[in-house]
Coordinates of C-alpha atoms and ligand atoms in Angstrom, one line a residue:
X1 CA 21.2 -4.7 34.4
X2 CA 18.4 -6.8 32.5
X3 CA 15.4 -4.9 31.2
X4 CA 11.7 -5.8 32.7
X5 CA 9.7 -8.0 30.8
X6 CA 6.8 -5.4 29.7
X7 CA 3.8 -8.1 30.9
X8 CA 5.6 -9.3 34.3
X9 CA 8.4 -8.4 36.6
X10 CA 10.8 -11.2 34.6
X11 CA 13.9 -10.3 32.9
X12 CA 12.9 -9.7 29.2
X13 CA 14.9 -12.1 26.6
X14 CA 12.9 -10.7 23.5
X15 CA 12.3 -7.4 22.0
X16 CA 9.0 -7.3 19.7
X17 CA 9.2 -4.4 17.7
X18 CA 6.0 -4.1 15.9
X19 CA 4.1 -4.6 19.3
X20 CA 6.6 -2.6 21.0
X21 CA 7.0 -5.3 23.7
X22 CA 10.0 -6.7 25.6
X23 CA 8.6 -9.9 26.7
X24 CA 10.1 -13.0 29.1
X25 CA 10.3 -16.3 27.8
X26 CA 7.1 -17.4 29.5
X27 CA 5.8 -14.3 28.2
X28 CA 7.0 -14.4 24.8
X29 CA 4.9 -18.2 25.0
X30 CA 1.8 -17.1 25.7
X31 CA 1.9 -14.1 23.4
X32 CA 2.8 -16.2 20.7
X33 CA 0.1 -18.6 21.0
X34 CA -2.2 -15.8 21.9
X35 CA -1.5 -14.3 18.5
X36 CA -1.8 -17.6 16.6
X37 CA -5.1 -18.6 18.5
X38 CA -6.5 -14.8 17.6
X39 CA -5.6 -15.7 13.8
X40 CA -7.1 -19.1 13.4
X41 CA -10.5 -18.1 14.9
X42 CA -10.3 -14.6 12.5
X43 CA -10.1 -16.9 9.6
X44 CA -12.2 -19.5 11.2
X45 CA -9.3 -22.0 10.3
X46 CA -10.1 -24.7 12.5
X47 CA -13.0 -26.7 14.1
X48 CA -13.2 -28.5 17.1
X49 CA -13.2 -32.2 15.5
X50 CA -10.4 -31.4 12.6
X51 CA -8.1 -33.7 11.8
X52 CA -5.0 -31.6 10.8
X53 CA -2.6 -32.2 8.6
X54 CA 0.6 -30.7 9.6
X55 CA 3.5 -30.0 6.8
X56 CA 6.8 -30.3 8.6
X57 CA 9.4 -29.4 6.1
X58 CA 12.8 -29.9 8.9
X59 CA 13.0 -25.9 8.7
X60 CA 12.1 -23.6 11.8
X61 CA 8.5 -22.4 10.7
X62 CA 7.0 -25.5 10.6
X63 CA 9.2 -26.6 13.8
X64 CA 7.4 -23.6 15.5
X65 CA 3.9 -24.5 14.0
X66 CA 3.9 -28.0 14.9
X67 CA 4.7 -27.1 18.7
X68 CA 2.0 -24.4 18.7
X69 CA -0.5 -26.7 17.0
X70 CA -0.3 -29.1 20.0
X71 CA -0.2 -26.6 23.0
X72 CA -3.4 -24.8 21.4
X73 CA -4.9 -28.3 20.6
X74 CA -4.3 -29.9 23.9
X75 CA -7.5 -28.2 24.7
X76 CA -9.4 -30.2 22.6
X77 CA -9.4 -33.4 23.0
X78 CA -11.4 -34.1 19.9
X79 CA -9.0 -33.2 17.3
X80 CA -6.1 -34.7 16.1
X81 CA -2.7 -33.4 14.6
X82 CA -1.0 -35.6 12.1
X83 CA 2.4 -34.1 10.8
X84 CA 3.5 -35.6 7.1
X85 CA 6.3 -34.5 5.1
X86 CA 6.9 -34.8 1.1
X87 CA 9.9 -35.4 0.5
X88 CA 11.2 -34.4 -3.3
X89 CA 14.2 -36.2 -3.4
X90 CA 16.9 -33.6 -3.0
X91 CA 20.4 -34.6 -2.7
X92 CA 22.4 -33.2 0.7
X93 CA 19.1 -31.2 1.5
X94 CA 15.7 -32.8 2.2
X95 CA 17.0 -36.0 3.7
X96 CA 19.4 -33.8 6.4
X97 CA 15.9 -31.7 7.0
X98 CA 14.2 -35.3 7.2
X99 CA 16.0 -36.2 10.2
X100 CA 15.5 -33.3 12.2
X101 CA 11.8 -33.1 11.4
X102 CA 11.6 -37.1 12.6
X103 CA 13.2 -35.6 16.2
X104 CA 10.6 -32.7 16.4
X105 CA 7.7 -34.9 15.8
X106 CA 8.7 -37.8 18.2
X107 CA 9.8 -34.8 20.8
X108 CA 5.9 -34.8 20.8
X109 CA 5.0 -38.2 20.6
X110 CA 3.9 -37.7 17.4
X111 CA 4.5 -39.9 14.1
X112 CA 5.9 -38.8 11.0
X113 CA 4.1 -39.4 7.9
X114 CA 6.4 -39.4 4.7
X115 CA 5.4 -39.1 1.2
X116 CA 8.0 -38.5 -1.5
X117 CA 7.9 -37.8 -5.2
X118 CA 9.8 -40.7 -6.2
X119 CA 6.9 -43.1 -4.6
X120 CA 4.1 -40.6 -6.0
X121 CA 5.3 -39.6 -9.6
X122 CA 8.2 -42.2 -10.4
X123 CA 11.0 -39.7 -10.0
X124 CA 13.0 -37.6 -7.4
X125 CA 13.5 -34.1 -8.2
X126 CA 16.8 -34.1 -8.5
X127 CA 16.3 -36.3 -11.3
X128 CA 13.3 -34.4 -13.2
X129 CA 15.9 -31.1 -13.0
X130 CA 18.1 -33.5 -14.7
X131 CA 16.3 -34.9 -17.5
X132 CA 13.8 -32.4 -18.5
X133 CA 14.0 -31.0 -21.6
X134 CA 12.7 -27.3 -21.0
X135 CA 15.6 -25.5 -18.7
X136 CA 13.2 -22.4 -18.4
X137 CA 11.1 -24.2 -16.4
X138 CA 13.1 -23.9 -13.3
X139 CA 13.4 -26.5 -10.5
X140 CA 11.1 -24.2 -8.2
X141 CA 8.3 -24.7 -10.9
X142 CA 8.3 -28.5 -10.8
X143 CA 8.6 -28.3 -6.9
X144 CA 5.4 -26.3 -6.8
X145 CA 3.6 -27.9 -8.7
X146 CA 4.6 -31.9 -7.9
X147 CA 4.4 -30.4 -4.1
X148 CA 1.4 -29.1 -4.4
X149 CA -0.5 -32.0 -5.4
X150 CA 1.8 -34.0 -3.4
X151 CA 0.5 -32.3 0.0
X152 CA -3.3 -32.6 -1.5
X153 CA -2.6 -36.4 -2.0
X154 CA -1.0 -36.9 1.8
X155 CA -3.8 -35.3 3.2
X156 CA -6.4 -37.1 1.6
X157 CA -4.8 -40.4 2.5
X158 CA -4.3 -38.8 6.1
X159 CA -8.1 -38.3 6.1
X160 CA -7.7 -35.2 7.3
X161 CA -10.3 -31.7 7.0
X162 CA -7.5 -29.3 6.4
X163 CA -3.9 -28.7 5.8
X164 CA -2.1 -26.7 7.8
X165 CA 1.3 -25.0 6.3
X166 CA 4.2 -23.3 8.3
X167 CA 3.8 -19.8 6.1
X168 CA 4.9 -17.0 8.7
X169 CA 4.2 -13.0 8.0
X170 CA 7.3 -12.3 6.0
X171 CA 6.0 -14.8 3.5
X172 CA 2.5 -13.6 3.1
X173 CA 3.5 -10.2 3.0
X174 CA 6.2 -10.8 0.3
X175 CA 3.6 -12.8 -1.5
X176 CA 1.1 -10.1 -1.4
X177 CA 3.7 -7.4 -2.5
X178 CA 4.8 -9.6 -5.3
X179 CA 1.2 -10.3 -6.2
X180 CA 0.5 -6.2 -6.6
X181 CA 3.3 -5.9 -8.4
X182 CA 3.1 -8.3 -11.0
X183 CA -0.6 -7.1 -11.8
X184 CA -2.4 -10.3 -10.5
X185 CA -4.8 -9.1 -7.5
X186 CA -7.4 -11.9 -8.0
X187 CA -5.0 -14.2 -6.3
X188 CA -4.4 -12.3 -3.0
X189 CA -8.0 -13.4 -2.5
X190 CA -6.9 -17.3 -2.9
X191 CA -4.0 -16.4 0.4
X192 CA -6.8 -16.1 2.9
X193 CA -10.0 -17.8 2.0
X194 CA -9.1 -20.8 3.5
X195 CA -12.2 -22.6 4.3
X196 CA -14.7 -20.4 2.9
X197 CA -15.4 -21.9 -0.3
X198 CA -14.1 -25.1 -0.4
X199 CA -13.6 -26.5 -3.9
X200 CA -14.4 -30.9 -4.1
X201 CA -11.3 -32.4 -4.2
X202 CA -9.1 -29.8 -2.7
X203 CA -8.3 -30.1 1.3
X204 CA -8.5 -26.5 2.5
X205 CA -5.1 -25.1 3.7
X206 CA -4.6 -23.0 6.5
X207 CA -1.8 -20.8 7.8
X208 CA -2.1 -20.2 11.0
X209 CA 1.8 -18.5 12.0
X210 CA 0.5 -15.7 9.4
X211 CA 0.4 -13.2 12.0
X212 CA 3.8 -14.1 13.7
X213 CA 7.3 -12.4 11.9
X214 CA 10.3 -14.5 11.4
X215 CA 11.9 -12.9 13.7
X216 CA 8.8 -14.6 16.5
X217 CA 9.8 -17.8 14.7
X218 CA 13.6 -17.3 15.6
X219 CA 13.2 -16.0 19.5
X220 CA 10.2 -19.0 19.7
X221 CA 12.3 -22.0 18.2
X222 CA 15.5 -21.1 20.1
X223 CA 13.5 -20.9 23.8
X224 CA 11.4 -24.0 23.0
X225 CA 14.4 -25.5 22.4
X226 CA 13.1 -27.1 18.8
X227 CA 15.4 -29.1 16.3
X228 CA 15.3 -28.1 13.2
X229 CA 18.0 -28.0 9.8
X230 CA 18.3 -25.0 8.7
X231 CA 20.7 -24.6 5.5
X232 CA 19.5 -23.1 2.0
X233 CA 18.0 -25.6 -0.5
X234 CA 20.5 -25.8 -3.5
X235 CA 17.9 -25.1 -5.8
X236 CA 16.8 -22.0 -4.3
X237 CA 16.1 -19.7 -7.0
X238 CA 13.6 -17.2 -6.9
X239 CA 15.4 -14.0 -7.4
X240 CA 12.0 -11.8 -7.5
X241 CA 10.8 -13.0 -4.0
X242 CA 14.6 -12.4 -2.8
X243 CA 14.3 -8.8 -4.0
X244 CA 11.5 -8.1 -2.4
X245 CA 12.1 -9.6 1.0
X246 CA 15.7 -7.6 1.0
X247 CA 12.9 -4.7 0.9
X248 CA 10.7 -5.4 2.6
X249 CA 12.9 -6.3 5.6
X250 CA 14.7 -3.0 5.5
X251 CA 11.3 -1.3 5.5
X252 CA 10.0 -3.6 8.7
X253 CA 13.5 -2.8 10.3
X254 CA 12.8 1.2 9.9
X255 CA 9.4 1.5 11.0
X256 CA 8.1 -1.6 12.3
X257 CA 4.5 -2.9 11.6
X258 CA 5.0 -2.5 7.9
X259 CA 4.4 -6.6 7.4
X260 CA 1.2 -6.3 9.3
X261 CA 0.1 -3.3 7.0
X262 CA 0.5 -5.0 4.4
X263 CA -1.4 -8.0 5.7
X264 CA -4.4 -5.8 6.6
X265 CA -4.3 -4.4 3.0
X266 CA -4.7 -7.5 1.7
X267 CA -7.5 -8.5 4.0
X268 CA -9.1 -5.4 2.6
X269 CA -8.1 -6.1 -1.0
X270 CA -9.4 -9.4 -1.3
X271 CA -12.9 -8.9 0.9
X272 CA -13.8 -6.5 -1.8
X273 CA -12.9 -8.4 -4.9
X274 CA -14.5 -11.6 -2.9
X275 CA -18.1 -9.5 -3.6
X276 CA -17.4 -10.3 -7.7
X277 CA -18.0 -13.6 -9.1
X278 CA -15.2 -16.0 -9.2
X279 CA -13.4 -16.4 -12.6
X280 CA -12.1 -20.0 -12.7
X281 CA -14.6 -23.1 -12.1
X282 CA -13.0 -26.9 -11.6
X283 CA -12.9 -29.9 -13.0
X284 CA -11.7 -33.2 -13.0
X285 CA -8.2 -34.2 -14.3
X286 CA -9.2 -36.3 -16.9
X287 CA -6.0 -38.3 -16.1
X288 CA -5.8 -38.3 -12.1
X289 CA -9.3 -36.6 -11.1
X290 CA -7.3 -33.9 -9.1
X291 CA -9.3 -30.9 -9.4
X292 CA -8.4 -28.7 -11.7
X293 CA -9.6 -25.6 -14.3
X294 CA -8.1 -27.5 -17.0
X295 CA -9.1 -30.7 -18.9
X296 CA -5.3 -31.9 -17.5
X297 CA -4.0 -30.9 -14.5
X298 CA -0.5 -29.1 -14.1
X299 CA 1.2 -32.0 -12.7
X300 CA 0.2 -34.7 -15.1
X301 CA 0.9 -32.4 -18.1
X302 CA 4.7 -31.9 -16.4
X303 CA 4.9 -35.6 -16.0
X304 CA 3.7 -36.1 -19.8
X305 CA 6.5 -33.5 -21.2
X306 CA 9.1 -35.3 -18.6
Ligands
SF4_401 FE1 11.5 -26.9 -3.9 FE2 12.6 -24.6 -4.8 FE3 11.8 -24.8 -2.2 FE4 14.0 -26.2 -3.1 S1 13.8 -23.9 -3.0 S2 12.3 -27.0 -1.8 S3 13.3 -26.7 -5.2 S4 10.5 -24.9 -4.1
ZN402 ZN1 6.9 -11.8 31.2
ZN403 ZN1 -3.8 -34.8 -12.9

């Protein structure tokens, strides 16, 4: 016998547990862009005439985000979504993901904007991994940062007002936790300021699937019937983060709502350090004019040393 759907009297496909909800795939829809709707005006992510740039990595986050963007944004007509992908220049990996994130975007008449490090900083990352000269520095650390600035660069060309990135709850929580752990609390107040005090040179990014868990992301790709390439990336590395997702999703598994605790901690965490003066002011790169608190930005002073 199916089990009701706990909004209507459809057959439930999805059990929520931190809500508590069994919800039908229309259901399990609206709830998800109910939730996603509810974050972006709590963190005032959007406005009515953005242009949004839309990071589509091939993975099922973004996939998700992307088709959440346009349902939410078809109800104004005065905005505009523009998915981009940066593409490092990883062997077996990126360019499989590539190809599923071109399906997803023309599945909604969209095009795909691609910018890749090779075109951007003269090398792919395979090859920086390859050739540089300090092994400490893992691969993870020049994908940050070359992404980083990568994504600031797109958007700028894309002319767009914000940047919107496929982060889901199991990621900001993790981040948070691994924040408080390694001492460094100023920076949970960088995860949600978003637009509040925008900094010249810097697109504001948003992440609007914050409040939706990776198991939402799962249940909502696989209705929607989205394309996207799941497999590991080969340089996948950070053994911290693993450890404490392992953790964290037993503790969501045994009493659900633990993500969203979390979440809420750091809302509080960061509102109250937001009342103390900032520490770090920017600058100009004196070699690219990213902003930056150093004389040099991160990125040129990798590509120097590479
Ligand atoms: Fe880049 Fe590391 Fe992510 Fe691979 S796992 S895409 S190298 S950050
Ligand atoms: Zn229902
Ligand atoms: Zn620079």
């Amino acid at each position: 016998m199916s089990v009701k759907c706990s909004k209507c009297e459809k057959s439930a496909v999805y059990l929520r547990r931190y809500t508590n909800e069994r919800l039908c795939v229309s259901c399990l829809l609206e709830c998800t862009l109910d939730r996603v709707r509810r974050t972006i005006n709590k963190y005032d992510m959007l406005k009515r005439h953005d242009r949004i740039a839309v990071a589509i990595s091939g993975g099922k986050d973004s996939a998700a985000l992307l088709d959440i963007l346009v349902r939410i944004e078809d109800a104004y007509s005065e905005s505009e979504i523009l998915p981009f992908t940066i593409d490092e220049g990883i062997m077996g990996y990126r360019d499989e993901a590539l190809k599923a994130a071109k399906k997803l975007v023309g599945l909604h008449g969209l095009d795909l904007h691609i910018w890749s490090f090779n075109e951007l900083f003269g090398k792919t990352l395979d090859e920086i991994v390859k050739n540089r000269s300090d092994t400490s520095f893992g691969a993870c650390s020049y994908c940050g940062v070359f992404r980083r600035k990568a994504m600031n660069d797109a958007a700028i060309a894309l002319d767009a007002d914000v940047v919107a990135t496929g982060h889901i709850m199991d990621d900001e929580a993790q981040t948070i936790l691994m924040n408080i752990m390694r001492g460094d609390t100023r920076r949970i107040t960088r995860g949600n300021r978003f637009r509040a005090n925008p900094v010249d040179g810097f697109i504001p990014r948003i992440k609007p699937l914050m409040g939706i868990s990776q198991r939402d992301v799962i249940a909502y790709t696989h209705y929607m019937h989205l394309p996207y390439h799941d497999v590991p990336c080969p340089y996948a590395e950070e053994a911290y983060r693993s450890e404490v997702r392992i953790f964290l999703n037993k503790m969501e598994y045994r009493h659900p709502g633990t993500f969203l605790a979390i979440l809420s901690s750091g809302d509080v965490i960061s509102k109250s350090l937001l009342t103390r003066p900032s520490d770090s002011t920017f600058r100009k790169c004196d070699k690219c004019g990213s902003p930056t608190p150093r004389n040099v930005c991160k990125a040129c002073s990798l590509l120097e040393e590479l």
